[in-house]
Structure formats: structure tokens, C-alpha cells
Amino acid sequence: MIPKDLKYSKEHEWIKVENGVGTVGITQYAQEQLGDIVFVELPSIGREVEKMEAVAVVESVKAASDIYTPVSGKIVEINEELNSSPNLINEDPYGKGWIFKIELKEPKELDELLSAEEYERLITEG
Amino acid sequence: MKRTPLYHKHVELGAKMIDFSGWEMPVQYESILEEHITVRKSVGMFDISHMGEIKIQGKGAKKTVLYLTPVHEQKLVPKRASYSFLLNENGGVIDDLIIYTFSEETFILVVNAGNIEKDFNWIKENALSETRVENISENISAISIQGPHSTRISESLFSLELSNMKYYSFETNLEYRGSKILFLSRTGYTGELGFEIYTRPEDVENLWDELLTLRVKPCGLGARDGLRLEAGMPLYGHELNEDITPLEANLRKFLDMERNFIGKKALIERVVEKRLVGFKMIDKGVPRKEQKIIYQGQEVGYVTSGGYSPYLNEYIGMGYVKNNGIESEINIDMRGKEKRAVITALPFYRKG
């Protein structure tokens, strides 16, 4: 259930890195906790961000949650589809529900993130 | 935390339970939005057993109800329900409630779950002579059936013609398969056609199960909140509290200003400083309680409720603004970012 090829943050974001660019979204567990997502505030393209900076906001029926970038870098792409279909995050959190792409500044930061096994432990043990 | 007799049913259905004014209640079963849409398009049901019921009886009962609430006297006729309030001496709302008139000498007030003790004490303290006041909340459970198909469902339960039943009327002495129904009213908190069925606690499970087999969708507090927001209905603790008067909350039509009641003097004398408005977002974003309302660079009020409206496919909210000079476009401060909104007539949606 938790994809093996991704890295995870303790705040329930996932990142998949290809050719120095990371795709970031929130996990299945996170979308279940949030419930129906009705709005996503996306970051602007070109914005330089530091690891753990709040860069997006995901609003569910119940509450607004900050989305933190798990790595430092420059936002290079955002998922515009979320503007009209924010529920893609509920339906396909690891696929069509991705939120933004970031060009990594310090690839070493990836080592500080959790593996799939470690993340699974985090959500099952709390 | 307190639980209703249906608690185990909710857990069995996989509901997400939350603390609602000290009650462990379902906020959603599967999806708040789906539950919301089901009520608008077909039919859903809510466990409302947590609501409080206070019985007022005796020769002084009617006088007491008229003294404690601003209700129009001509509405206190048997089989009729009336939306009203308990007001304090300052005209502030102690609670909003529904008065069920059974006879000249018997009334039941249905009050908010979080205010039962407070209301009961207030009513006891202020009741006139020859009046008995009883908190019967523990003896009554209830299910609210809401949606365009709610008439068909309720009719099939009771083999009764209900399509002519008037909004805010109620029936008594009904029975469902040997279970006593205390009263059935054409009421609800969704802006949709609907009925509320009040039973003894030991009978409510049967009724719930029967409604499930009739494929009535269980709906939680999340959907209930979204539906009442679309319907422009106030929620105690959001649009109403002890510092807010019904005049500020746009509820003048529920006040009989021709006679005396607790709080009347203050309602006449007090300057109406703020008013409740509805608004739709122009910029996208979900308004939330306590966010600031800005008008021409000045803070002029605050949001009391907000959300996404599936019916309108827009972000909507309600809030208080200063009583004068604020028109059309306002801004909502969402986490430091000002987003544009436009003041809109309430309700956003209302059918029944």
C-alpha cells in the first residue's frame, strides 16, 4: 500500500526523484485523515524554497493543512488539474494527485527522509 | 464522553467519530461531500439523539414559554413547531431552539446538545408559577430524515399520507411496528424537505435499521454543517452566542416585538452594531471561522462559518460585519493573504 520507490516526510508528504527533479504529494494516510479535499493552493512556479517550508495549502471540508516541501530547491511545475479537481488527491494521492515538482538544491537532504518501511512504522505506531 | 443509543451502529458502519459538545458523534461515514449531495438529491438520515428536550407543563406553561422566548403567540397552537430562542437580559442568545406545542399546558423545547444544562437551569430559574420544568433529554432519541425522497420513506414507515404536511407542523401518537413514536415533525436543519422522528431511546435502533434497509444513507455532522450553511441557517457557537442578538443575526421575523419577554427591553435599546451577511468567494479558498473580514483596507468583521458548497460549486461563508457602509466586495484574510469575496443574499439554497 505504501509505494516502496518513494521517500517520505514525517508530515506525510512523499517525494519521487527523477533526474534531479522531485515530484511531491501527500500520502494515502494523509488524504484519509483529511477527508474530502475541496481546494488546493498551489505555489508559484520559480519560487525558491527551503526544506520544511510551507509551500502549499490543502483544504478539506474540515480544515486547512499546510504542505511542507521535503527538500530545498526551486518549484518548476505545479499540478494545475488540482484547480478544478482537488479531489484527485483523494482518488489517486500517489499518481494524478501530485502537487508540485521541485528542482533539488541539496540532493543529500533526501537521506534525511523516511523509507517506505520507516514511514509505515510511523503511521502504525503513531 | 456521552454516546447516543446509536453509537454502536455508527462504529459498525465505519463512521469517523468526533467530540461534538461532549458527545461522541459521527462526523462522516465515507465522504462528507457524498453525504451532502445525497441529501440534496435523494435522502439521508442523521442521528440527532444528542439534542436536548425540555418539557414545560402546567397551568403556567404557556405564560412561561411566552416570557422566556420571543415567539409569536399565535404560533403556539397544538401540532405546530416554532423556531425561537432563549434570550438573556441583554438580548443575547442563550440558545436557539424549537418549541413543540402539544397543548395549552404542555410544551417541549428541543435545544442544542451543548446547551442542555445551561438552558434547563435558566428555564427553571425563570419559570412562572404553576409550571413544571423537566429535562427529558435522556428519555428521547431522534433520527432526522432529509431529502426530496424523505416523504416517500416516512410514508412507507407509518402508512400515512405526509405530502400535505406543512413545514413546521408535527404529528403525535404514531406507532412503528409496536414502537411508540413520540412525535414526527416536518422540520430539519438542511434547507431540504425533511422529517424528524422522536422516539424512546429503546426504539431508535429498530427505526435506524429499517431506514438502512430502505437504503437511506447515514450522514454525519460534517454533511449536516455543510447543508445548514448552504441553507443560511445559524449554528449556535458560530452565528449565535450570548453576546449576539437575533436582530444582528438577521432573525427579526422570529421576534414578536408587540409583547413582553426576557431581553425585549435590550433589543429595543441596544444599538445594532453588526449584522450577519453571507458571501461567496471570488478568489478561491475556503473561509473558516474567525478569519478577519476586511473592507477597503479596514478590519470590519469576522467569519463565523465557511465551506465549499457542492450545490453551487463555490466557496461560501457567513460572518458579521459592521452594520453600516459595507457593501458588495469584501476581503477575507486567509492565513495572511487577502482573498476577494462578494456579499450575497442568504440563503444560498433553500427548498424545504
PDB file of C-alpha atoms in Angstrom, chain A:
ATOM      1  CA  MET A   1       0.000   0.000   0.000  1.00  0.00           C
ATOM      2  CA  ILE A   2       2.884   2.356   0.703  1.00  0.00           C
ATOM      3  CA  PRO A   3       4.936   2.620  -2.529  1.00  0.00           C
ATOM      4  CA  LYS A   4       8.490   1.361  -1.997  1.00  0.00           C
ATOM      5  CA  ASP A   5      10.166   3.669  -4.508  1.00  0.00           C
ATOM      6  CA  LEU A   6       9.259   6.907  -2.736  1.00  0.00           C
ATOM      7  CA  LYS A   7      10.731   8.827   0.186  1.00  0.00           C
ATOM      8  CA  TYR A   8       8.515  10.207   2.941  1.00  0.00           C
ATOM      9  CA  SER A   9       8.464  13.089   5.411  1.00  0.00           C
ATOM     10  CA  LYS A  10       7.137  12.889   8.946  1.00  0.00           C
ATOM     11  CA  GLU A  11       4.476  15.387   7.867  1.00  0.00           C
ATOM     12  CA  HIS A  12       3.078  12.818   5.406  1.00  0.00           C
ATOM     13  CA  GLU A  13       4.452  14.167   2.140  1.00  0.00           C
ATOM     14  CA  TRP A  14       6.013  11.832  -0.415  1.00  0.00           C
ATOM     15  CA  ILE A  15       8.709  12.648  -2.975  1.00  0.00           C
ATOM     16  CA  LYS A  16       9.801  10.793  -6.054  1.00  0.00           C
ATOM     17  CA  VAL A  17      13.079  11.966  -7.623  1.00  0.00           C
ATOM     18  CA  GLU A  18      13.969  11.595 -11.292  1.00  0.00           C
ATOM     19  CA  ASN A  19      16.923  13.393 -12.919  1.00  0.00           C
ATOM     20  CA  GLY A  20      17.294  15.860 -10.076  1.00  0.00           C
ATOM     21  CA  VAL A  21      13.597  16.821 -10.043  1.00  0.00           C
ATOM     22  CA  GLY A  22      11.328  15.673  -7.237  1.00  0.00           C
ATOM     23  CA  THR A  23       7.571  15.197  -7.571  1.00  0.00           C
ATOM     24  CA  VAL A  24       5.788  15.864  -4.275  1.00  0.00           C
ATOM     25  CA  GLY A  25       2.354  14.886  -2.993  1.00  0.00           C
ATOM     26  CA  ILE A  26       0.678  13.722   0.192  1.00  0.00           C
ATOM     27  CA  THR A  27       0.280  10.110   1.264  1.00  0.00           C
ATOM     28  CA  GLN A  28      -2.748   7.858   1.231  1.00  0.00           C
ATOM     29  CA  TYR A  29      -2.779   8.027   5.016  1.00  0.00           C
ATOM     30  CA  ALA A  30      -2.776  11.851   4.934  1.00  0.00           C
ATOM     31  CA  GLN A  31      -5.656  12.111   2.448  1.00  0.00           C
ATOM     32  CA  GLU A  32      -7.708   9.660   4.514  1.00  0.00           C
ATOM     33  CA  GLN A  33      -7.130  11.738   7.628  1.00  0.00           C
ATOM     34  CA  LEU A  34      -8.069  14.971   5.847  1.00  0.00           C
ATOM     35  CA  GLY A  35     -11.217  13.676   4.175  1.00  0.00           C
ATOM     36  CA  ASP A  36     -12.760  15.284   1.087  1.00  0.00           C
ATOM     37  CA  ILE A  37     -10.339  17.840  -0.325  1.00  0.00           C
ATOM     38  CA  VAL A  38     -12.102  20.872  -1.757  1.00  0.00           C
ATOM     39  CA  PHE A  39      -9.288  23.320  -2.521  1.00  0.00           C
ATOM     40  CA  VAL A  40      -5.534  23.308  -3.092  1.00  0.00           C
ATOM     41  CA  GLU A  41      -3.491  26.487  -3.002  1.00  0.00           C
ATOM     42  CA  LEU A  42      -0.515  25.794  -5.245  1.00  0.00           C
ATOM     43  CA  PRO A  43       2.888  27.523  -5.016  1.00  0.00           C
ATOM     44  CA  SER A  44       4.073  29.797  -7.812  1.00  0.00           C
ATOM     45  CA  ILE A  45       6.476  28.392 -10.360  1.00  0.00           C
ATOM     46  CA  GLY A  46      10.022  29.639  -9.933  1.00  0.00           C
ATOM     47  CA  ARG A  47       9.727  30.119  -6.177  1.00  0.00           C
ATOM     48  CA  GLU A  48      12.878  29.157  -4.254  1.00  0.00           C
ATOM     49  CA  VAL A  49      12.064  27.261  -1.112  1.00  0.00           C
ATOM     50  CA  GLU A  50      13.883  25.798   1.860  1.00  0.00           C
ATOM     51  CA  LYS A  51      13.365  22.308   3.183  1.00  0.00           C
ATOM     52  CA  MET A  52      10.321  22.164   5.506  1.00  0.00           C
ATOM     53  CA  GLU A  53       8.932  25.477   4.267  1.00  0.00           C
ATOM     54  CA  ALA A  54       5.133  25.577   3.906  1.00  0.00           C
ATOM     55  CA  VAL A  55       4.625  25.887   0.157  1.00  0.00           C
ATOM     56  CA  ALA A  56       1.057  24.792  -0.481  1.00  0.00           C
ATOM     57  CA  VAL A  57      -2.231  24.514   1.403  1.00  0.00           C
ATOM     58  CA  VAL A  58      -4.632  21.625   1.122  1.00  0.00           C
ATOM     59  CA  GLU A  59      -8.126  22.407   2.354  1.00  0.00           C
ATOM     60  CA  SER A  60     -10.537  19.644   3.209  1.00  0.00           C
ATOM     61  CA  VAL A  61     -14.156  20.095   4.214  1.00  0.00           C
ATOM     62  CA  LYS A  62     -12.938  20.089   7.799  1.00  0.00           C
ATOM     63  CA  ALA A  63      -9.673  22.034   7.905  1.00  0.00           C
ATOM     64  CA  ALA A  64      -6.763  23.689   6.115  1.00  0.00           C
ATOM     65  CA  SER A  65      -3.381  21.942   6.211  1.00  0.00           C
ATOM     66  CA  ASP A  66      -0.002  23.289   5.190  1.00  0.00           C
ATOM     67  CA  ILE A  67       2.039  21.188   2.806  1.00  0.00           C
ATOM     68  CA  TYR A  68       5.767  21.341   3.523  1.00  0.00           C
ATOM     69  CA  THR A  69       8.432  20.739   0.929  1.00  0.00           C
ATOM     70  CA  PRO A  70      10.563  17.773   1.991  1.00  0.00           C
ATOM     71  CA  VAL A  71      13.622  19.246   0.203  1.00  0.00           C
ATOM     72  CA  SER A  72      15.082  22.645  -0.709  1.00  0.00           C
ATOM     73  CA  GLY A  73      15.056  23.876  -4.271  1.00  0.00           C
ATOM     74  CA  LYS A  74      13.070  25.668  -6.948  1.00  0.00           C
ATOM     75  CA  ILE A  75       9.433  24.948  -7.823  1.00  0.00           C
ATOM     76  CA  VAL A  76       9.437  24.048 -11.527  1.00  0.00           C
ATOM     77  CA  GLU A  77       5.963  22.697 -12.134  1.00  0.00           C
ATOM     78  CA  ILE A  78       2.586  22.595 -10.382  1.00  0.00           C
ATOM     79  CA  ASN A  79      -0.388  20.308 -10.896  1.00  0.00           C
ATOM     80  CA  GLU A  80      -2.890  22.718 -12.479  1.00  0.00           C
ATOM     81  CA  GLU A  81      -5.513  19.962 -12.632  1.00  0.00           C
ATOM     82  CA  LEU A  82      -5.963  20.343  -8.895  1.00  0.00           C
ATOM     83  CA  ASN A  83      -7.512  23.786  -9.503  1.00  0.00           C
ATOM     84  CA  SER A  84     -10.614  22.203 -10.989  1.00  0.00           C
ATOM     85  CA  SER A  85     -10.354  18.736  -9.410  1.00  0.00           C
ATOM     86  CA  PRO A  86      -8.821  18.966  -5.932  1.00  0.00           C
ATOM     87  CA  ASN A  87     -10.357  15.557  -5.166  1.00  0.00           C
ATOM     88  CA  LEU A  88      -7.659  13.946  -7.356  1.00  0.00           C
ATOM     89  CA  ILE A  89      -5.632  13.928  -4.137  1.00  0.00           C
ATOM     90  CA  ASN A  90      -8.293  11.727  -2.514  1.00  0.00           C
ATOM     91  CA  GLU A  91      -8.660   9.489  -5.524  1.00  0.00           C
ATOM     92  CA  ASP A  92      -5.037   8.998  -6.531  1.00  0.00           C
ATOM     93  CA  PRO A  93      -2.664  10.514  -3.964  1.00  0.00           C
ATOM     94  CA  TYR A  94       0.489   8.895  -5.407  1.00  0.00           C
ATOM     95  CA  GLY A  95      -0.446   9.497  -9.064  1.00  0.00           C
ATOM     96  CA  LYS A  96      -2.780  12.139 -10.525  1.00  0.00           C
ATOM     97  CA  GLY A  97      -2.938  13.854  -7.153  1.00  0.00           C
ATOM     98  CA  TRP A  98       0.690  15.035  -7.158  1.00  0.00           C
ATOM     99  CA  ILE A  99       1.039  18.662  -6.053  1.00  0.00           C
ATOM    100  CA  PHE A 100       4.303  20.199  -7.294  1.00  0.00           C
ATOM    101  CA  LYS A 101       7.694  19.416  -8.838  1.00  0.00           C
ATOM    102  CA  ILE A 102      10.876  20.797  -7.362  1.00  0.00           C
ATOM    103  CA  GLU A 103      14.423  21.038  -8.739  1.00  0.00           C
ATOM    104  CA  LEU A 104      16.603  19.783  -5.903  1.00  0.00           C
ATOM    105  CA  LYS A 105      19.241  22.111  -4.477  1.00  0.00           C
ATOM    106  CA  GLU A 106      20.777  19.654  -1.991  1.00  0.00           C
ATOM    107  CA  PRO A 107      20.185  16.053  -3.095  1.00  0.00           C
ATOM    108  CA  LYS A 108      21.765  14.978   0.209  1.00  0.00           C
ATOM    109  CA  GLU A 109      18.615  16.112   2.013  1.00  0.00           C
ATOM    110  CA  LEU A 110      16.903  13.014   0.627  1.00  0.00           C
ATOM    111  CA  ASP A 111      18.923  10.895   3.057  1.00  0.00           C
ATOM    112  CA  GLU A 112      17.149  12.537   5.984  1.00  0.00           C
ATOM    113  CA  LEU A 113      13.731  11.410   4.747  1.00  0.00           C
ATOM    114  CA  LEU A 114      11.977   8.188   5.671  1.00  0.00           C
ATOM    115  CA  SER A 115      11.938   4.997   3.644  1.00  0.00           C
ATOM    116  CA  ALA A 116       8.621   3.244   2.953  1.00  0.00           C
ATOM    117  CA  GLU A 117       9.271   0.867   5.880  1.00  0.00           C
ATOM    118  CA  GLU A 118      10.112   3.697   8.251  1.00  0.00           C
ATOM    119  CA  TYR A 119       7.050   5.652   7.169  1.00  0.00           C
ATOM    120  CA  GLU A 120       4.815   2.652   7.655  1.00  0.00           C
ATOM    121  CA  ARG A 121       6.145   2.291  11.185  1.00  0.00           C
ATOM    122  CA  LEU A 122       5.442   5.994  11.819  1.00  0.00           C
ATOM    123  CA  ILE A 123       1.764   5.740  10.864  1.00  0.00           C
ATOM    124  CA  THR A 124       1.088   2.410  12.521  1.00  0.00           C
ATOM    125  CA  GLU A 125       2.863   3.169  15.776  1.00  0.00           C
ATOM    126  CA  GLY A 126       1.922   6.865  15.837  1.00  0.00           C
TER     127      GLY A 126
END
